[in-house]
PDB file of C-alpha atoms in Angstrom:
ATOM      1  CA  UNK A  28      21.401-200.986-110.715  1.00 42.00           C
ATOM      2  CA  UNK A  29      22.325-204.769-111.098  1.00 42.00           C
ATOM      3  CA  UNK A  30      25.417-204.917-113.533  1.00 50.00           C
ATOM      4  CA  UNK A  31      28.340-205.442-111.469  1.00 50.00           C
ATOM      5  CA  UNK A  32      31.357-204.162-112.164  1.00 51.00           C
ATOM      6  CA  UNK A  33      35.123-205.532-111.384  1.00 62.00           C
ATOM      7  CA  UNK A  34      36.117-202.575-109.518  1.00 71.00           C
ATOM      8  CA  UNK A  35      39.992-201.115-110.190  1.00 89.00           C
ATOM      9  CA  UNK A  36      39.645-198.124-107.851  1.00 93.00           C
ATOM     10  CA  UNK A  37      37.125-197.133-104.922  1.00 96.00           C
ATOM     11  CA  UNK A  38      37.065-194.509-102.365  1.00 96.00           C
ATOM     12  CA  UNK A  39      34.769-194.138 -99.721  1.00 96.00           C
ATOM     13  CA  UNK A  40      34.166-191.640 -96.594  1.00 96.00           C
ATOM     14  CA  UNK A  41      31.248-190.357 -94.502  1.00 95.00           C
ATOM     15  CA  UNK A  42      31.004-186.512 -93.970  1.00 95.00           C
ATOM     16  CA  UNK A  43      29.311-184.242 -91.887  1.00 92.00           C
ATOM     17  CA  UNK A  44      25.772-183.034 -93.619  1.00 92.00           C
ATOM     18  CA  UNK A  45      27.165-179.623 -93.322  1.00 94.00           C
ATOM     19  CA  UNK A  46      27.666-177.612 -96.188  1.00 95.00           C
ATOM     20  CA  UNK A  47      31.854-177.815 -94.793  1.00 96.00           C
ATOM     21  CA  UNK A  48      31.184-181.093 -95.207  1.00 95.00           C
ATOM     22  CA  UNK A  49      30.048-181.066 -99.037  1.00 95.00           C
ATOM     23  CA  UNK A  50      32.864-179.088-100.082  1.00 97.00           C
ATOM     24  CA  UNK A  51      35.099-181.345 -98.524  1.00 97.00           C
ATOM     25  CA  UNK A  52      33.320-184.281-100.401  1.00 96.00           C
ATOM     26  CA  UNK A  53      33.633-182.320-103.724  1.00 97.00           C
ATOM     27  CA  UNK A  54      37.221-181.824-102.801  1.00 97.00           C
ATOM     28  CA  UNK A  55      38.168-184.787-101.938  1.00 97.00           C
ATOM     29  CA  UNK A  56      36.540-186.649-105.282  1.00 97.00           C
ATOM     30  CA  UNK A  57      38.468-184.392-106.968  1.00 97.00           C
ATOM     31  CA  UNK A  58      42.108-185.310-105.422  1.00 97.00           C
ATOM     32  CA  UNK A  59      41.297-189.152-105.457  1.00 97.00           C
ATOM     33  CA  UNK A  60      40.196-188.519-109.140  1.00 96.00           C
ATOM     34  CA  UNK A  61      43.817-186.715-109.782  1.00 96.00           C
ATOM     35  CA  UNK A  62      45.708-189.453-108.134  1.00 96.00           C
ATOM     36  CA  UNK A  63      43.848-192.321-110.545  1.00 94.00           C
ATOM     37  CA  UNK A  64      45.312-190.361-113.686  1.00 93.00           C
ATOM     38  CA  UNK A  65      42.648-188.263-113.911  1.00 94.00           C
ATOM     39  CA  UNK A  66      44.386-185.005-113.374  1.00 95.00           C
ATOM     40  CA  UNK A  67      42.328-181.963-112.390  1.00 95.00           C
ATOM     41  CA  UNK A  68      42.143-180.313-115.592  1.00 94.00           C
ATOM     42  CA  UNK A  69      40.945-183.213-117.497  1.00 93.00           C
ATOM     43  CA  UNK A  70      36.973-183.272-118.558  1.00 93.00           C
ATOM     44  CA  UNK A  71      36.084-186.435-116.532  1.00 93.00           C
ATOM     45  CA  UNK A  72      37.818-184.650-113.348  1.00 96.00           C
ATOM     46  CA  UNK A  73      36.299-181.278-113.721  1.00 96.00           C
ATOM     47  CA  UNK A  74      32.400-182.690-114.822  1.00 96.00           C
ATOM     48  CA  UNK A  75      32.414-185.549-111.878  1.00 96.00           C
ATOM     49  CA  UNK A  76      33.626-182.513-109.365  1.00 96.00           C
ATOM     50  CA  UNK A  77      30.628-180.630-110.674  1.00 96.00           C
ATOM     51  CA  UNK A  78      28.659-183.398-110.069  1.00 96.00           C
ATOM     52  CA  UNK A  79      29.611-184.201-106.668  1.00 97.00           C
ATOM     53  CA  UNK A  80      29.092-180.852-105.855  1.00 96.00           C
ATOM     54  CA  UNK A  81      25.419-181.128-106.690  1.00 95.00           C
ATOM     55  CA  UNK A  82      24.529-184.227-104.961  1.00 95.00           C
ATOM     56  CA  UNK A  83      26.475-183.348-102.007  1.00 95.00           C
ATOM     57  CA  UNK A  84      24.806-179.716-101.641  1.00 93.00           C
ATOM     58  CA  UNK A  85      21.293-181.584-102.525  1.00 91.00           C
ATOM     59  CA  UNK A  86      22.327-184.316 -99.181  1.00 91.00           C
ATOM     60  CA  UNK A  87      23.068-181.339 -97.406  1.00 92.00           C
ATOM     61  CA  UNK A  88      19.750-179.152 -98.300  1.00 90.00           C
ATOM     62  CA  UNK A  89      17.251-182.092 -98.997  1.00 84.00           C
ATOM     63  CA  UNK A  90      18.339-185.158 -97.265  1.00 81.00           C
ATOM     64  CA  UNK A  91      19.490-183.642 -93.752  1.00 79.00           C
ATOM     65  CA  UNK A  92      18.449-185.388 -90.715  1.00 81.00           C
ATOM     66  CA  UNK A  93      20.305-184.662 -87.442  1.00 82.00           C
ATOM     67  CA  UNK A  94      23.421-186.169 -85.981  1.00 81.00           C
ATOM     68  CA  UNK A  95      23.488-188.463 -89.325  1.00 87.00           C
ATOM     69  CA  UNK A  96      26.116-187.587 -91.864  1.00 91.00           C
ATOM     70  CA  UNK A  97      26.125-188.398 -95.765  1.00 93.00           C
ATOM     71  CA  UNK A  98      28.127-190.911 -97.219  1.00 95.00           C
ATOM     72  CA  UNK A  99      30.103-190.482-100.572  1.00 97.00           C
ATOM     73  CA  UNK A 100      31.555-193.675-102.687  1.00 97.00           C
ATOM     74  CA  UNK A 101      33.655-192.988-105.626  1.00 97.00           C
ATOM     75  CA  UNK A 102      34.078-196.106-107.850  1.00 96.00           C
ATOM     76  CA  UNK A 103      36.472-196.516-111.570  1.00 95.00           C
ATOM     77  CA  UNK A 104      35.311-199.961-112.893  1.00 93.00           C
ATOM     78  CA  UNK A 105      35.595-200.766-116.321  1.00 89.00           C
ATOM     79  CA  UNK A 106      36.184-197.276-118.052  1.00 92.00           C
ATOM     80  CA  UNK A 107      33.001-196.034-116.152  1.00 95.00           C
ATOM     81  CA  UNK A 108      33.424-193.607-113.146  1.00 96.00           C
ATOM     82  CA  UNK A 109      30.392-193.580-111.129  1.00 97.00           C
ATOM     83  CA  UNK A 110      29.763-191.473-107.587  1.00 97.00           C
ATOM     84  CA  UNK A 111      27.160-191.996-105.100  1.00 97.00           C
ATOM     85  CA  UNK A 112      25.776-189.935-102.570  1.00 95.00           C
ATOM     86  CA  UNK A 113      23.439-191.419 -99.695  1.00 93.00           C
ATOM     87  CA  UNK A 114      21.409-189.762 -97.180  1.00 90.00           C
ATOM     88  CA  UNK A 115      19.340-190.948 -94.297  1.00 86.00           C
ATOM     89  CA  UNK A 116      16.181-189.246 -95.246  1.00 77.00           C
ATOM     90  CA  UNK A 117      14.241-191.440 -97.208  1.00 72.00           C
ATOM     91  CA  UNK A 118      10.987-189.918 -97.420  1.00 68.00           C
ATOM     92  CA  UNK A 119      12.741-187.268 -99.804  1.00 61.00           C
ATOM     93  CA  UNK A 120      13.596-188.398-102.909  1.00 59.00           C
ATOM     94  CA  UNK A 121      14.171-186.523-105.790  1.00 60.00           C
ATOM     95  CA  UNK A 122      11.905-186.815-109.249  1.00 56.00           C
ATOM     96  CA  UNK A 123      12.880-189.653-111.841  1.00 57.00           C
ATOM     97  CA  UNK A 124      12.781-186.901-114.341  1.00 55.00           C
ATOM     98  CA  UNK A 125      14.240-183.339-113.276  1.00 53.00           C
ATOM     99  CA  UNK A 126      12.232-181.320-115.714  1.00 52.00           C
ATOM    100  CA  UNK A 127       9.708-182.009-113.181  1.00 48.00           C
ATOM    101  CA  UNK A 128      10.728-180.682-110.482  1.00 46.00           C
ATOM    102  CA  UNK A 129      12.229-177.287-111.954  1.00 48.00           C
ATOM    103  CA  UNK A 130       9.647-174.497-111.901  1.00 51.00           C
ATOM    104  CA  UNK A 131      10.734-171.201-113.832  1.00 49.00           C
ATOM    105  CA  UNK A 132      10.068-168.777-110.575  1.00 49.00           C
ATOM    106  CA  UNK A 133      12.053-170.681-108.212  1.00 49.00           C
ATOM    107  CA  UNK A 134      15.630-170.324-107.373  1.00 51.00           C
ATOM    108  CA  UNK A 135      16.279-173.922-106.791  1.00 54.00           C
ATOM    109  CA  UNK A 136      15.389-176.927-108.036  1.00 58.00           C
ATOM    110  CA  UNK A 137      17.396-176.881-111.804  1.00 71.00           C
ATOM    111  CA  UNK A 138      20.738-178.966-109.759  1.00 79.00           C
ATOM    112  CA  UNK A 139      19.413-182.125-111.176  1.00 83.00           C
ATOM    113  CA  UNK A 140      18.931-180.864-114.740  1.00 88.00           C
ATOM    114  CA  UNK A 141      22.489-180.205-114.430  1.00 89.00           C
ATOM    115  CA  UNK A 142      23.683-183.850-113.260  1.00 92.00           C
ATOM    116  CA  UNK A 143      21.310-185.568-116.037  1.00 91.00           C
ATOM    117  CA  UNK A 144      22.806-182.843-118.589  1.00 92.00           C
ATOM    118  CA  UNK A 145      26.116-183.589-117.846  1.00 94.00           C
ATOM    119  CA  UNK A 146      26.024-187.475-117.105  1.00 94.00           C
ATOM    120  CA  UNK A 147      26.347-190.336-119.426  1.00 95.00           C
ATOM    121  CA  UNK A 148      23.697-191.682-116.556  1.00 95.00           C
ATOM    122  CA  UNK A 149      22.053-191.298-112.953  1.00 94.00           C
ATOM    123  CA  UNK A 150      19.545-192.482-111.292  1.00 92.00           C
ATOM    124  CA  UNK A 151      17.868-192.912-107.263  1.00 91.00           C
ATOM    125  CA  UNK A 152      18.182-196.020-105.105  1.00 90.00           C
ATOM    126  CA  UNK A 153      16.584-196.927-102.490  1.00 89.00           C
ATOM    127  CA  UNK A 154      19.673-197.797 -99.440  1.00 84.00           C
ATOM    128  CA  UNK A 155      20.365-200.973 -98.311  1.00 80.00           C
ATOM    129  CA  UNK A 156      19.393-202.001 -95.362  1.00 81.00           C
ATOM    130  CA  UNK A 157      18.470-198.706 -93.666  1.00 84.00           C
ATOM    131  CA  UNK A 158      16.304-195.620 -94.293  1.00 85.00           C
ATOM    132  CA  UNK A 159      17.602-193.622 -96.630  1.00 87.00           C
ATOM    133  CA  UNK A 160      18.698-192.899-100.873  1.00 91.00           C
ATOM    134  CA  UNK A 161      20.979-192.989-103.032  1.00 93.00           C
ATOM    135  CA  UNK A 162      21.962-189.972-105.738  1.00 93.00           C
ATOM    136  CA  UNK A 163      24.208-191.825-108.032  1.00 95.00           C
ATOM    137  CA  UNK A 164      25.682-190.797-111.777  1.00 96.00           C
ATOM    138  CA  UNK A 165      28.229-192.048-113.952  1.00 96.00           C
ATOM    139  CA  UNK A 166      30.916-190.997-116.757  1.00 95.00           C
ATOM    140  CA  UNK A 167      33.027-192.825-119.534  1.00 94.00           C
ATOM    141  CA  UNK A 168      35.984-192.195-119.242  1.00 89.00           C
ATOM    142  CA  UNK A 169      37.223-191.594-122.687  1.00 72.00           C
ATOM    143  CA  UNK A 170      40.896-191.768-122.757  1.00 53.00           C
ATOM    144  CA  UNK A 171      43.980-193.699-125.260  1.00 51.00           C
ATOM    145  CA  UNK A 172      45.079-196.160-122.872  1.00 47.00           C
ATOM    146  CA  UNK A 173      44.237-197.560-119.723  1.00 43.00           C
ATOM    147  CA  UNK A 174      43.401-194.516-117.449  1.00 42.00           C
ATOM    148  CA  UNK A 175      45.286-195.625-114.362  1.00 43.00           C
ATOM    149  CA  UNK A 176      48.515-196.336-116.202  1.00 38.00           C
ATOM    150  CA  UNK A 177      48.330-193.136-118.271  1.00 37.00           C
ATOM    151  CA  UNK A 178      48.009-189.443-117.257  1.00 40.00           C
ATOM    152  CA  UNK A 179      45.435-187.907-119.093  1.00 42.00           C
ATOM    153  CA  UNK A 180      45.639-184.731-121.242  1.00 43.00           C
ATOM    154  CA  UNK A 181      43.120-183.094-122.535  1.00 49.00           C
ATOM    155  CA  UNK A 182      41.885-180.393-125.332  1.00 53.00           C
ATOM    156  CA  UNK A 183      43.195-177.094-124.171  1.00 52.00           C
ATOM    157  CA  UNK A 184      40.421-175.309-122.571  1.00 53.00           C
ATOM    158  CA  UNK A 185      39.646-171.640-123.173  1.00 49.00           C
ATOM    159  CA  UNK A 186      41.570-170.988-120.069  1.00 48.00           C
ATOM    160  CA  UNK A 187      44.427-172.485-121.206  1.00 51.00           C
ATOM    161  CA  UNK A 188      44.321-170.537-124.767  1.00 49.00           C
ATOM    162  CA  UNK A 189      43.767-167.481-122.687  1.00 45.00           C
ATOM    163  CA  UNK A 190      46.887-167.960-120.472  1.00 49.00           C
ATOM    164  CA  UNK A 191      48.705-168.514-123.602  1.00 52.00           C
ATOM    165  CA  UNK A 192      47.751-165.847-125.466  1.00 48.00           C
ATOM    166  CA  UNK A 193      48.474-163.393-122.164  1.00 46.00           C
ATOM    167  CA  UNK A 194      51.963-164.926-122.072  1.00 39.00           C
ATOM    168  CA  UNK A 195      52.421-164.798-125.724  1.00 39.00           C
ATOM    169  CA  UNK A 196      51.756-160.945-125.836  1.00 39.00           C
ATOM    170  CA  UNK A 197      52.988-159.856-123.033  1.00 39.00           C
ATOM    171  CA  UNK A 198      56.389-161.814-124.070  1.00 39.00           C
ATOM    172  CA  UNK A 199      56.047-160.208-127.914  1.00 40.00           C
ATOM    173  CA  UNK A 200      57.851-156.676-127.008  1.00 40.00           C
ATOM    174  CA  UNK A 201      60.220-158.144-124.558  1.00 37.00           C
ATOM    175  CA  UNK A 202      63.897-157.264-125.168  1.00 39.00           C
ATOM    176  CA  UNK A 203      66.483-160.246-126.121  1.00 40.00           C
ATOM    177  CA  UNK A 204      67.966-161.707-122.991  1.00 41.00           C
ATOM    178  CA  UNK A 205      65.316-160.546-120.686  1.00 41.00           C
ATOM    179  CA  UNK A 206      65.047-163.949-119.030  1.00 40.00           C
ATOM    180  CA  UNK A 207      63.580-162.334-115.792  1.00 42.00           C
ATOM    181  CA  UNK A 208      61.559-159.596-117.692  1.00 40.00           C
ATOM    182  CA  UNK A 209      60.194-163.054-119.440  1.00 34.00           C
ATOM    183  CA  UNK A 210      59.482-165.331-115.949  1.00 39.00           C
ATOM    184  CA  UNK A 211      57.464-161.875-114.254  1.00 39.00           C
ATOM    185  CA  UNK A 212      55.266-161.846-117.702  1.00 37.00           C
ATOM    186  CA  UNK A 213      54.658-165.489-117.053  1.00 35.00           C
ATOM    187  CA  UNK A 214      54.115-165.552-113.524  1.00 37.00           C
ATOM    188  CA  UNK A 215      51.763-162.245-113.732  1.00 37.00           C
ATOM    189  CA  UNK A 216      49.708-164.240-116.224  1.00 36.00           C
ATOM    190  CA  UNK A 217      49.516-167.314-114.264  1.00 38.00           C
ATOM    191  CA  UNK A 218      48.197-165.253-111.476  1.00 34.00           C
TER     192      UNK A 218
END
């Protein structure tokens, strides 16, 4: 990809190619994602952790070559959050189009579908200057205001309607002044 970007935010790390060391990726994307404004609950942080966790496990499972790790780079330029997973192993790279790949016996194989399903792009590179590929994909962010200056909130998921319903109901027959009765309905709700 040649458009260049004036980066605001970047984080980068090399992991084992483990699959301790793709959760650890996903994890990680996810905190540094939180700490941008992003919080965890937001769309952008919940579909880019999804994400992750598909190219990572694909590094891990397809791109695996021993004693080299993967390397993860998490970029927000521009209202565009992009991630990028390389491996060393160059001689497998995974189809321009993941329709191809899928086959409707097979237990594997549909990750990609997933990633192009759920981002606003992705694509394959070839890496620089050594053996290797790149798995990247990127989001909009869609938020009022600059997202770095700004927490985000977002729609209330069904989850969150859940919770509140639980709490709602479960508060509904509670006597007046039952403050504690009230914080044990919450808290076994939350739980």
């Amino acid at each position: 990809m040649s458009q260049h970007f004036a980066l605001e935010r970047e984080f980068t790390m090399r992991f084992t190619s483990t699959p301790r060391g793709a959760r650890l990726a996903r994890r990680l994307v996810s905190l540094r994602l939180n700490d941008w404004g992003l919080a965890y609950t937001t769309p952008v942080n919940e579909t880019l952790t999804l994400i992750t966790a598909e190219l990572t496990a694909n590094a891990v499972r397809h791109g695996h070559v021993p004693g080299r790790d993967f390397h993860v780079r998490l970029t927000l330029a521009d209202a565009i959050v992009r991630i990028e997973v390389t491996d060393t192993h160059a001689e497998k790279r995974p189809p321009t189009s993941p329709q191809a790949a899928t086959d409707s016996l097979s237990e594997s194989g549909r990750g990609l579908l997933l990633v192009a399903a759920l981002a606003d792009d992705w694509g394959v590179s070839p890496r620089p200057a050594a053996p290797g590929k790149t798995v990247w994909a990127e989001l909009h962010v869609r938020t009022k205001g600059h997202p770095l200056t700004h927490q985000v909130t977002s729609e209330p998921t069904d989850v969150d309607l859940l919770l509140a319903t639980g709490v709602h109901s479960q508060c509904h027959g509670l006597q007046a002044g039952g403050e504690a009765n009230l914080m044990m309905a919450t808290r076994s709700v939350a739980v």
